[in-house]
Every structure is written in C-alpha cells, then in structure tokens.
Amino acid sequence: MNDFTYQNPTRIHFGKTALSHLPSELARFGGQVVLVYGTGSVKRSGLYDRVVRELETAGKEVTEVAGVPSNPTYAKVLEGCEAVRRAKADLILAVGGGSVVDCSKMISASAYLEDDPWEHYIEKGLPLCEKTVPIGVILTMAGTGSEMNAGGVITNEEKHLKLGCNFLHPTFSLLDPTLTLTVPRGQMLSGAFDVICHLHEQYFSDEGDQITDDLIEGLLRGMIRETRKAALDPTDYDTRANLMWGATMGLNESLGLGKTQDWAVHTIEHQVGAYTHCPHGQGLAAISPAYYRFLLPWAQKKLARWAQNVWQIDPAGRDEETMARLGIDALESFLHEVGLPTTLRELGATEEMLPRIAESTLLRGGYHLLTADEVLEILKNCY
Ligand code: NZQ
Ligand code: ZN
C-alpha cells in the first residue's frame, strides 16, 4: 500500500432537508455572492427562484454567472473570473451538476491569479493561487463527485483539449436527492455510469489485497443494483438518494488512497468529449468494455477477481482468463440492459475524429502505459 495523507474539508448536508441548511451556511460568509449556474434547468425546476429568495433574505448582493455549458469551457471560466473580481466575491455559490461545480472551482482558483490560468494549472501543474474564493454547492445531478473533491475538468475549445486538474474542495455541499428527479433519463444513467467508472479507475491497479479494494467492490455492487433500479423506476426517492450518495463516495478521494489507480478510460473519454461534446458517463460506457478487453494481458488477475466479487460469476471450473472475459461480458450486458450506449458512433464520433482523439489523449500510467496507436485501436474497437 502506498503512503498517503488525507483530509477532506467539505461539509455535506444530505437529504430532503439539505437546503434548510443554506441560511446558516450563508451566514458564515460576507455579503457578495457570485451565483454560478447552467443553461436553464435550475430556472425550469424553480430552484433558481428559491435560492435567490434565500440569498435576498440573507442580505446578500448577487452577481450571476449564467449559462455554464455541459463540459464547461475555459471561456466561461474567464468570464467568471472577471465577475468574481468585479464583485469582490466572498462566496461562489454553484447551483447545478458537475459542470457548474467544476467551472466554479477553476474560477475560484484563477480569479486572482496573475499568470494565464490554463497555462499555470493545466499545462504546468503549478500550485493553487494564494487567494481563492470559498465555494458552496447545491448539487442537482449525481455523478462526478465534484461536490466533495478538489477536481475540475475544463474544455479549452481553441486548443481542442478537455483536461482536469485538482483545484480546491467546496467548503459546503447541499445534496438533496429530490433535486435530481428532473434529470433526463439519459443524463441520469450517464451520471450513474460515471460513478461506476470512477470506482473501476481506482480499483484497476495493484494485485495484492487492499482494504480499499474491498470497499470499492461493495460500492460497485450497490451502484450496479441501484442503477438497475433507477432504470426501471427513476422516480423512486431512495434509489435516487443511493445514487447520489454513491456518487459522492465514489470520488471523494477516499477510495483511491494507497492505490496507484488507472484513469485511462477517463483520459480517453475526455478527448472524445472534446470532439463530440457527448455526456461524460455515456462516453465512458462506450469505451469501457473495449478498454478492459485490451487490458486483459496486463490486468487479467484483477479482472477475474472483479468478475467474481462484483459480477458474482462462479469461478468453479473456470480459469482466470475465462473469468476475466466473463466479467467484461457482464459489464457489456449491463450497459445494454439499462440502455447506455456501447459505441462511439452513437455519441456523434466520426471515423475521421478517431486518430485526432488518439493523438491528443493524455497518456498516463496504470496497468499499462498506452501508446497513441493503442488508444486508436481501442477507439476503433468501440466505434
Ligand atoms: O445546464 P443545465 O441546464 O443545468 O442542464 C444540465 C446539463 O444539460 C442537466 N441537469 C443538471 N441537473 C439537472 C439537469 N437537468 C434537469 N434537472 C436537473 N436537476 O444535465 C446536463 C448535464 O449536466 P452536467 O453538469 O454537465 O453533468 P455532470 O454532473 O455529469 O458533469 C459533467 C462534467 O464533469 C466532469 C466531466 O468531464 C464533465 O465535464 N467531471 C468532473 C469530475 C470531477 N470534478 O471530479 C470527475 C468526472 O470524472 C468528470 O470528468
Ligand atoms: Zn468521470
């Protein structure tokens, strides 16, 4: 097990009463609030009106950064930085899904940075600016775990790159599962598979026994069960509550502790997203079976363990390779069963895009350090 230091400072309020904690949270900050939200869902659901009322009651002056797109853009980050500086913001309140939260994190980290933020954080990986603005989150979609981690993923449209970085944790996050009931079915499933993929990325590394792997296996079984339930009945509160808490637990950094981790499906998907703007979790679903089949020579032992402990495949009379292959088949059947895409074509990718996606994918470690040619082979196998 690798050494680690762990501290997660985000305060979570979870459940149907989560928003009742907004006034006491707001009271901890000064009077200037920058309210960040997406492209319309919060207005349609009535949440925007409710939050603005709470802000007015708390005596806050509000500046808005509206229209954060799914797969948030660097241009939107720069617009947000300007708003934060102008307002001398005491708090950034992010109301939306992972895209709104991620965008808010980079705004917070960049508003008072003297360098070019893209170059500073994403290209050079330099430390966090000394002056940041605290972030509060009201989450409306379950999936990314951004509500309790430091990560943010931003698309630079000029450079055709979608890349992530660790910025800062939200100070507080309000998680009310009822707010997720209006998420369209395809997005709900996308978020659920994002969680499953986060668990896979943290699980598929290292061969020895690790407590963290036992935790991940349990959470994977739960997420698979709850995703199946949500696909059949998206209106059930407890199912949506389980998906929401599973998402937070899936990437609040605790399940990667001590482990090497993989993240290849994510790095490939981010570039698929940079070209197609597809929903993140749907891209992950299309890539995953092809990636794990490619990984068989290196990860067979772990894949066989996963097949037994997560997909509950009986190992009696089966060798390691058969178990590993059956596990990947089970994953693929699950994607078909719940209605997630299993090809890039379904997500708007074209054959001409594939080499460009492969060449621009950021290649990191994991079980096997992929070459651009190998990424292309995987992309062709799921095209
Ligand atoms: O823009 P609005 O109108 O808000 O609509 C959104 C968007 O169209 C809609 N939506 C959200 N909540 C809703 C709702 N519609 C109806 N009712 C609601 N309650 O859903 C669409 C998707 O929202 P988005 O925030 O884009 O989805 P998600 O939460 O999946 O975030 C995706 C982004 O997060 C990044 C992804 O790469 C992608 O850019 N990730 C962030 C991570 C992190 N910070 O740790 C890790 C992840 O692996 C991921 O890479
Ligand atoms: Zn993800």
PDB file of C-alpha atoms in Angstrom, residues 57-209:
ATOM      1  CA  THR A  57     -33.324  37.097   2.849  1.00  0.00           C
ATOM      2  CA  ALA A  58     -29.721  36.640   3.965  1.00  0.00           C
ATOM      3  CA  GLY A  59     -28.977  40.192   2.751  1.00  0.00           C
ATOM      4  CA  LYS A  60     -26.535  39.146   0.047  1.00  0.00           C
ATOM      5  CA  GLU A  61     -25.718  41.090  -3.082  1.00  0.00           C
ATOM      6  CA  VAL A  62     -25.765  38.692  -6.025  1.00  0.00           C
ATOM      7  CA  THR A  63     -23.747  38.685  -9.246  1.00  0.00           C
ATOM      8  CA  GLU A  64     -24.673  35.972 -11.748  1.00  0.00           C
ATOM      9  CA  VAL A  65     -22.532  33.796 -13.996  1.00  0.00           C
ATOM     10  CA  ALA A  66     -25.191  32.025 -16.036  1.00  0.00           C
ATOM     11  CA  GLY A  67     -25.113  29.575 -18.942  1.00  0.00           C
ATOM     12  CA  VAL A  68     -22.271  27.274 -17.902  1.00  0.00           C
ATOM     13  CA  PRO A  69     -22.412  24.588 -20.593  1.00  0.00           C
ATOM     14  CA  SER A  70     -22.158  20.870 -20.010  1.00  0.00           C
ATOM     15  CA  ASN A  71     -18.426  20.090 -20.360  1.00  0.00           C
ATOM     16  CA  PRO A  72     -17.613  23.632 -19.176  1.00  0.00           C
ATOM     17  CA  THR A  73     -15.427  25.841 -21.315  1.00  0.00           C
ATOM     18  CA  TYR A  74     -12.335  27.845 -20.464  1.00  0.00           C
ATOM     19  CA  ALA A  75     -14.037  30.918 -21.949  1.00  0.00           C
ATOM     20  CA  LYS A  76     -16.758  30.590 -19.284  1.00  0.00           C
ATOM     21  CA  VAL A  77     -14.079  30.291 -16.579  1.00  0.00           C
ATOM     22  CA  LEU A  78     -12.508  33.585 -17.720  1.00  0.00           C
ATOM     23  CA  GLU A  79     -15.924  35.262 -17.738  1.00  0.00           C
ATOM     24  CA  GLY A  80     -16.485  34.019 -14.175  1.00  0.00           C
ATOM     25  CA  CYS A  81     -13.076  35.311 -13.018  1.00  0.00           C
ATOM     26  CA  GLU A  82     -13.997  38.768 -14.231  1.00  0.00           C
ATOM     27  CA  ALA A  83     -17.313  38.627 -12.329  1.00  0.00           C
ATOM     28  CA  VAL A  84     -15.616  37.491  -9.109  1.00  0.00           C
ATOM     29  CA  ARG A  85     -13.042  40.286  -9.277  1.00  0.00           C
ATOM     30  CA  ARG A  86     -15.643  42.929 -10.077  1.00  0.00           C
ATOM     31  CA  ALA A  87     -17.911  41.836  -7.210  1.00  0.00           C
ATOM     32  CA  LYS A  88     -15.032  41.210  -4.789  1.00  0.00           C
ATOM     33  CA  ALA A  89     -16.890  37.995  -4.079  1.00  0.00           C
ATOM     34  CA  ASP A  90     -16.958  36.452  -0.605  1.00  0.00           C
ATOM     35  CA  LEU A  91     -18.565  33.218  -1.839  1.00  0.00           C
ATOM     36  CA  ILE A  92     -19.132  31.418  -5.126  1.00  0.00           C
ATOM     37  CA  LEU A  93     -22.430  29.523  -4.963  1.00  0.00           C
ATOM     38  CA  ALA A  94     -22.509  26.767  -7.618  1.00  0.00           C
ATOM     39  CA  VAL A  95     -26.024  25.518  -8.364  1.00  0.00           C
ATOM     40  CA  GLY A  96     -26.061  22.644 -10.863  1.00  0.00           C
ATOM     41  CA  GLY A  97     -24.272  19.471 -11.896  1.00  0.00           C
ATOM     42  CA  GLY A  98     -20.593  18.640 -12.126  1.00  0.00           C
ATOM     43  CA  SER A  99     -20.034  21.109 -14.956  1.00  0.00           C
ATOM     44  CA  VAL A 100     -21.198  24.081 -12.881  1.00  0.00           C
ATOM     45  CA  VAL A 101     -19.181  22.918  -9.868  1.00  0.00           C
ATOM     46  CA  ASP A 102     -16.019  22.300 -11.922  1.00  0.00           C
ATOM     47  CA  CYS A 103     -16.312  25.683 -13.613  1.00  0.00           C
ATOM     48  CA  SER A 104     -16.747  27.352 -10.211  1.00  0.00           C
ATOM     49  CA  LYS A 105     -13.605  25.661  -8.887  1.00  0.00           C
ATOM     50  CA  MET A 106     -11.421  26.940 -11.697  1.00  0.00           C
ATOM     51  CA  ILE A 107     -12.977  30.408 -11.377  1.00  0.00           C
ATOM     52  CA  SER A 108     -12.180  30.410  -7.662  1.00  0.00           C
ATOM     53  CA  ALA A 109      -8.615  29.268  -8.245  1.00  0.00           C
ATOM     54  CA  SER A 110      -7.998  31.674 -11.130  1.00  0.00           C
ATOM     55  CA  ALA A 111      -9.746  34.975 -10.340  1.00  0.00           C
ATOM     56  CA  TYR A 112      -6.729  36.435  -8.532  1.00  0.00           C
ATOM     57  CA  LEU A 113      -4.006  34.534 -10.370  1.00  0.00           C
ATOM     58  CA  GLU A 114      -1.524  36.714 -12.199  1.00  0.00           C
ATOM     59  CA  ASP A 115      -0.495  34.030 -14.747  1.00  0.00           C
ATOM     60  CA  ASP A 116      -2.646  32.664 -17.540  1.00  0.00           C
ATOM     61  CA  PRO A 117      -4.772  30.079 -15.626  1.00  0.00           C
ATOM     62  CA  TRP A 118      -4.768  27.404 -18.373  1.00  0.00           C
ATOM     63  CA  GLU A 119      -1.011  27.549 -18.648  1.00  0.00           C
ATOM     64  CA  HIS A 120      -0.485  27.740 -14.867  1.00  0.00           C
ATOM     65  CA  TYR A 121      -2.759  24.907 -13.740  1.00  0.00           C
ATOM     66  CA  ILE A 122      -3.383  22.642 -16.695  1.00  0.00           C
ATOM     67  CA  GLU A 123      -0.174  22.850 -18.714  1.00  0.00           C
ATOM     68  CA  LYS A 124       2.367  23.395 -15.936  1.00  0.00           C
ATOM     69  CA  GLY A 125       0.566  21.875 -12.911  1.00  0.00           C
ATOM     70  CA  LEU A 126       1.659  24.782 -10.707  1.00  0.00           C
ATOM     71  CA  PRO A 127       0.297  25.307  -7.140  1.00  0.00           C
ATOM     72  CA  LEU A 128      -3.015  26.846  -6.192  1.00  0.00           C
ATOM     73  CA  CYS A 129      -3.194  30.663  -6.142  1.00  0.00           C
ATOM     74  CA  GLU A 130      -2.797  32.012  -2.588  1.00  0.00           C
ATOM     75  CA  LYS A 131      -6.087  33.883  -2.851  1.00  0.00           C
ATOM     76  CA  THR A 132      -9.145  31.765  -3.672  1.00  0.00           C
ATOM     77  CA  VAL A 133     -12.853  32.299  -3.042  1.00  0.00           C
ATOM     78  CA  PRO A 134     -14.794  29.733  -0.952  1.00  0.00           C
ATOM     79  CA  ILE A 135     -17.273  27.608  -2.897  1.00  0.00           C
ATOM     80  CA  GLY A 136     -20.696  26.407  -1.781  1.00  0.00           C
ATOM     81  CA  VAL A 137     -22.539  23.814  -3.848  1.00  0.00           C
ATOM     82  CA  ILE A 138     -26.206  22.983  -4.364  1.00  0.00           C
ATOM     83  CA  LEU A 139     -25.977  19.819  -6.444  1.00  0.00           C
ATOM     84  CA  THR A 140     -28.685  18.979  -8.980  1.00  0.00           C
ATOM     85  CA  MET A 141     -27.209  15.946 -10.703  1.00  0.00           C
ATOM     86  CA  ALA A 142     -25.404  12.904  -9.268  1.00  0.00           C
ATOM     87  CA  GLY A 143     -22.275  11.531 -10.912  1.00  0.00           C
ATOM     88  CA  THR A 144     -18.983  13.362 -10.863  1.00  0.00           C
ATOM     89  CA  GLY A 145     -18.323  13.554  -7.111  1.00  0.00           C
ATOM     90  CA  SER A 146     -17.180  17.144  -7.714  1.00  0.00           C
ATOM     91  CA  GLU A 147     -19.262  18.174  -4.681  1.00  0.00           C
ATOM     92  CA  MET A 148     -16.689  16.597  -2.350  1.00  0.00           C
ATOM     93  CA  ASN A 149     -13.436  16.535  -4.283  1.00  0.00           C
ATOM     94  CA  ALA A 150     -10.971  19.130  -5.489  1.00  0.00           C
ATOM     95  CA  GLY A 151     -11.044  18.194  -9.172  1.00  0.00           C
ATOM     96  CA  GLY A 152     -12.289  20.185 -12.107  1.00  0.00           C
ATOM     97  CA  VAL A 153     -12.352  19.298 -15.797  1.00  0.00           C
ATOM     98  CA  ILE A 154     -12.405  22.125 -18.338  1.00  0.00           C
ATOM     99  CA  THR A 155     -12.645  22.177 -22.125  1.00  0.00           C
ATOM    100  CA  ASN A 156     -10.366  24.565 -23.992  1.00  0.00           C
ATOM    101  CA  GLU A 157     -12.264  24.958 -27.236  1.00  0.00           C
ATOM    102  CA  GLU A 158      -9.461  26.790 -29.047  1.00  0.00           C
ATOM    103  CA  LYS A 159      -6.963  24.041 -28.257  1.00  0.00           C
ATOM    104  CA  HIS A 160      -9.477  21.175 -28.659  1.00  0.00           C
ATOM    105  CA  LEU A 161      -8.437  19.835 -25.253  1.00  0.00           C
ATOM    106  CA  LYS A 162     -10.502  18.694 -22.270  1.00  0.00           C
ATOM    107  CA  LEU A 163      -8.264  18.341 -19.239  1.00  0.00           C
ATOM    108  CA  GLY A 164      -8.602  18.082 -15.490  1.00  0.00           C
ATOM    109  CA  CYS A 165      -6.688  19.407 -12.523  1.00  0.00           C
ATOM    110  CA  ASN A 166      -7.003  19.487  -8.735  1.00  0.00           C
ATOM    111  CA  PHE A 167      -8.113  22.960  -7.673  1.00  0.00           C
ATOM    112  CA  LEU A 168      -9.879  23.123  -4.275  1.00  0.00           C
ATOM    113  CA  HIS A 169     -12.685  21.442  -2.335  1.00  0.00           C
ATOM    114  CA  PRO A 170     -16.073  23.087  -1.893  1.00  0.00           C
ATOM    115  CA  THR A 171     -16.477  24.445   1.632  1.00  0.00           C
ATOM    116  CA  PHE A 172     -20.006  23.030   1.859  1.00  0.00           C
ATOM    117  CA  SER A 173     -22.285  20.980  -0.373  1.00  0.00           C
ATOM    118  CA  LEU A 174     -26.051  20.596  -0.079  1.00  0.00           C
ATOM    119  CA  LEU A 175     -27.177  17.263  -1.531  1.00  0.00           C
ATOM    120  CA  ASP A 176     -30.950  16.894  -1.852  1.00  0.00           C
ATOM    121  CA  PRO A 177     -31.786  13.834  -3.992  1.00  0.00           C
ATOM    122  CA  THR A 178     -35.226  15.251  -4.849  1.00  0.00           C
ATOM    123  CA  LEU A 179     -33.426  17.916  -6.925  1.00  0.00           C
ATOM    124  CA  THR A 180     -32.123  15.132  -9.190  1.00  0.00           C
ATOM    125  CA  LEU A 181     -35.593  13.799 -10.045  1.00  0.00           C
ATOM    126  CA  THR A 182     -35.886  16.146 -13.044  1.00  0.00           C
ATOM    127  CA  VAL A 183     -32.586  14.997 -14.613  1.00  0.00           C
ATOM    128  CA  PRO A 184     -33.433  13.431 -18.014  1.00  0.00           C
ATOM    129  CA  ARG A 185     -33.098   9.636 -18.149  1.00  0.00           C
ATOM    130  CA  GLY A 186     -30.014   9.636 -20.418  1.00  0.00           C
ATOM    131  CA  GLN A 187     -28.200  12.069 -18.117  1.00  0.00           C
ATOM    132  CA  MET A 188     -29.231  10.119 -15.022  1.00  0.00           C
ATOM    133  CA  LEU A 189     -27.734   6.935 -16.478  1.00  0.00           C
ATOM    134  CA  SER A 190     -24.687   8.860 -17.650  1.00  0.00           C
ATOM    135  CA  GLY A 191     -24.092  10.065 -14.084  1.00  0.00           C
ATOM    136  CA  ALA A 192     -24.632   6.579 -12.642  1.00  0.00           C
ATOM    137  CA  PHE A 193     -22.102   5.048 -15.009  1.00  0.00           C
ATOM    138  CA  ASP A 194     -19.651   7.861 -14.306  1.00  0.00           C
ATOM    139  CA  VAL A 195     -19.675   6.667 -10.691  1.00  0.00           C
ATOM    140  CA  ILE A 196     -19.142   3.029 -11.701  1.00  0.00           C
ATOM    141  CA  CYS A 197     -16.248   4.108 -13.893  1.00  0.00           C
ATOM    142  CA  HIS A 198     -14.672   6.182 -11.083  1.00  0.00           C
ATOM    143  CA  LEU A 199     -14.754   3.037  -8.976  1.00  0.00           C
ATOM    144  CA  HIS A 200     -13.186   1.000 -11.790  1.00  0.00           C
ATOM    145  CA  GLU A 201     -10.420   3.542 -12.343  1.00  0.00           C
ATOM    146  CA  GLN A 202      -9.468   3.379  -8.670  1.00  0.00           C
ATOM    147  CA  TYR A 203      -9.877  -0.421  -8.458  1.00  0.00           C
ATOM    148  CA  PHE A 204      -7.925  -1.489 -11.547  1.00  0.00           C
ATOM    149  CA  SER A 205      -4.432  -1.128 -10.178  1.00  0.00           C
ATOM    150  CA  ASP A 206      -2.290  -3.279  -7.895  1.00  0.00           C
ATOM    151  CA  GLU A 207      -2.610  -7.024  -7.405  1.00  0.00           C
ATOM    152  CA  GLY A 208      -2.374  -7.527  -3.615  1.00  0.00           C
ATOM    153  CA  ASP A 209      -5.185  -7.414  -1.065  1.00  0.00           C
TER     154      ASP A 209
END
